[in-house]
Amino acid sequence: MNVSINTKYNIGDEVWFADYVYDTFYPCKYSGKITEIDIEVANEQICVLYWVSVECDGYRIYEEYSEDVCFGTYEECTKWCENRN
């Protein structure tokens, strides 16, 4: 079996991401670097998940975000959030 999956971003890429709180999307004010990519395949659907390393107020945290809420620029993220809300 040969499996080939294209992702929007690669390990080491910097991304901005949308957070979801109380039925509202908003752009996170911090960007992060992708450290790991997880691929989930179920029922013929593919879900790409990025582990993102974010430095926030002197702490480094690792968060997982789906590909659909990761963006190459803060402006792209902001626009997407405005359209979703």
PDB file of C-alpha atoms in Angstrom:
ATOM      1  CA  MET A   1       0.000   0.000   0.000  1.00  0.00           C
ATOM      2  CA  ASN A   2       1.226   3.495  -0.834  1.00  0.00           C
ATOM      3  CA  VAL A   3      -0.206   6.504   1.000  1.00  0.00           C
ATOM      4  CA  SER A   4       0.506  10.068  -0.071  1.00  0.00           C
ATOM      5  CA  ILE A   5      -0.916  13.023   1.867  1.00  0.00           C
ATOM      6  CA  ASN A   6      -0.187  16.669   1.123  1.00  0.00           C
ATOM      7  CA  THR A   7      -0.270  19.112   4.018  1.00  0.00           C
ATOM      8  CA  LYS A   8      -0.697  22.863   3.858  1.00  0.00           C
ATOM      9  CA  TYR A   9       2.290  23.465   6.172  1.00  0.00           C
ATOM     10  CA  ASN A  10       5.527  21.687   7.075  1.00  0.00           C
ATOM     11  CA  ILE A  11       7.435  21.134  10.295  1.00  0.00           C
ATOM     12  CA  GLY A  12       9.254  24.361  11.179  1.00  0.00           C
ATOM     13  CA  ASP A  13       6.713  26.638   9.477  1.00  0.00           C
ATOM     14  CA  GLU A  14       5.387  29.592  11.452  1.00  0.00           C
ATOM     15  CA  VAL A  15       1.587  29.760  11.645  1.00  0.00           C
ATOM     16  CA  TRP A  16      -1.117  31.845  13.246  1.00  0.00           C
ATOM     17  CA  PHE A  17      -4.195  30.067  14.466  1.00  0.00           C
ATOM     18  CA  ALA A  18      -7.763  30.708  15.472  1.00  0.00           C
ATOM     19  CA  ASP A  19      -9.002  29.888  18.961  1.00  0.00           C
ATOM     20  CA  TYR A  20     -12.626  29.132  19.777  1.00  0.00           C
ATOM     21  CA  VAL A  21     -14.279  30.410  22.957  1.00  0.00           C
ATOM     22  CA  TYR A  22     -17.988  30.674  23.729  1.00  0.00           C
ATOM     23  CA  ASP A  23     -19.131  30.100  20.123  1.00  0.00           C
ATOM     24  CA  THR A  24     -16.702  32.720  18.764  1.00  0.00           C
ATOM     25  CA  PHE A  25     -13.487  32.350  16.765  1.00  0.00           C
ATOM     26  CA  TYR A  26     -10.711  34.853  17.374  1.00  0.00           C
ATOM     27  CA  PRO A  27      -7.114  35.100  16.109  1.00  0.00           C
ATOM     28  CA  CYS A  28      -4.505  34.238  18.711  1.00  0.00           C
ATOM     29  CA  LYS A  29      -2.110  37.148  19.194  1.00  0.00           C
ATOM     30  CA  TYR A  30       0.889  34.781  19.228  1.00  0.00           C
ATOM     31  CA  SER A  31       2.207  32.761  16.316  1.00  0.00           C
ATOM     32  CA  GLY A  32       3.889  29.405  16.692  1.00  0.00           C
ATOM     33  CA  LYS A  33       6.173  26.947  14.939  1.00  0.00           C
ATOM     34  CA  ILE A  34       4.914  23.559  13.812  1.00  0.00           C
ATOM     35  CA  THR A  35       6.807  20.822  15.642  1.00  0.00           C
ATOM     36  CA  GLU A  36       4.780  17.745  14.704  1.00  0.00           C
ATOM     37  CA  ILE A  37       2.131  16.730  12.189  1.00  0.00           C
ATOM     38  CA  ASP A  38      -0.485  14.093  12.994  1.00  0.00           C
ATOM     39  CA  ILE A  39      -2.640  12.546  10.304  1.00  0.00           C
ATOM     40  CA  GLU A  40      -5.915  10.863  11.241  1.00  0.00           C
ATOM     41  CA  VAL A  41      -7.759   8.784   8.668  1.00  0.00           C
ATOM     42  CA  ALA A  42     -11.239   7.427   9.380  1.00  0.00           C
ATOM     43  CA  ASN A  43     -14.226   6.640   7.210  1.00  0.00           C
ATOM     44  CA  GLU A  44     -12.418   7.882   4.093  1.00  0.00           C
ATOM     45  CA  GLN A  45     -11.831  11.306   5.682  1.00  0.00           C
ATOM     46  CA  ILE A  46      -8.394  12.752   6.377  1.00  0.00           C
ATOM     47  CA  CYS A  47      -7.767  15.142   9.268  1.00  0.00           C
ATOM     48  CA  VAL A  48      -4.411  16.957   9.445  1.00  0.00           C
ATOM     49  CA  LEU A  49      -3.432  18.129  12.934  1.00  0.00           C
ATOM     50  CA  TYR A  50      -0.455  20.339  13.718  1.00  0.00           C
ATOM     51  CA  TRP A  51       1.343  20.468  17.053  1.00  0.00           C
ATOM     52  CA  VAL A  52       2.413  24.088  17.439  1.00  0.00           C
ATOM     53  CA  SER A  53       5.065  25.393  19.838  1.00  0.00           C
ATOM     54  CA  VAL A  54       4.065  28.831  21.117  1.00  0.00           C
ATOM     55  CA  GLU A  55       6.058  31.142  23.354  1.00  0.00           C
ATOM     56  CA  CYS A  56       3.612  33.068  25.495  1.00  0.00           C
ATOM     57  CA  ASP A  57       4.563  35.377  28.383  1.00  0.00           C
ATOM     58  CA  GLY A  58       7.906  33.624  28.883  1.00  0.00           C
ATOM     59  CA  TYR A  59       6.452  30.104  28.742  1.00  0.00           C
ATOM     60  CA  ARG A  60       6.595  27.621  25.886  1.00  0.00           C
ATOM     61  CA  ILE A  61       3.397  25.688  25.340  1.00  0.00           C
ATOM     62  CA  TYR A  62       2.460  23.015  22.820  1.00  0.00           C
ATOM     63  CA  GLU A  63      -1.023  23.043  21.372  1.00  0.00           C
ATOM     64  CA  GLU A  64      -2.681  20.934  18.703  1.00  0.00           C
ATOM     65  CA  TYR A  65      -4.678  22.660  15.944  1.00  0.00           C
ATOM     66  CA  SER A  66      -6.478  21.283  12.922  1.00  0.00           C
ATOM     67  CA  GLU A  67      -5.301  22.451   9.531  1.00  0.00           C
ATOM     68  CA  ASP A  68      -8.476  24.443   8.893  1.00  0.00           C
ATOM     69  CA  VAL A  69      -7.715  26.908  11.726  1.00  0.00           C
ATOM     70  CA  CYS A  70      -4.013  27.484  10.871  1.00  0.00           C
ATOM     71  CA  PHE A  71      -2.924  30.372   8.655  1.00  0.00           C
ATOM     72  CA  GLY A  72       0.258  31.733   7.098  1.00  0.00           C
ATOM     73  CA  THR A  73      -0.361  35.300   8.310  1.00  0.00           C
ATOM     74  CA  TYR A  74      -2.162  37.049  11.150  1.00  0.00           C
ATOM     75  CA  GLU A  75      -4.249  38.949   8.583  1.00  0.00           C
ATOM     76  CA  GLU A  76      -5.474  35.710   6.956  1.00  0.00           C
ATOM     77  CA  CYS A  77      -6.414  34.376  10.381  1.00  0.00           C
ATOM     78  CA  THR A  78      -8.261  37.572  11.322  1.00  0.00           C
ATOM     79  CA  LYS A  79     -10.206  37.611   8.072  1.00  0.00           C
ATOM     80  CA  TRP A  80     -11.194  33.948   8.442  1.00  0.00           C
ATOM     81  CA  CYS A  81     -12.400  34.559  12.026  1.00  0.00           C
ATOM     82  CA  GLU A  82     -14.467  37.585  10.970  1.00  0.00           C
ATOM     83  CA  ASN A  83     -16.118  35.542   8.204  1.00  0.00           C
ATOM     84  CA  ARG A  84     -16.863  32.601  10.545  1.00  0.00           C
ATOM     85  CA  ASN A  85     -18.415  34.626  13.375  1.00  0.00           C
TER      86      ASN A  85
END
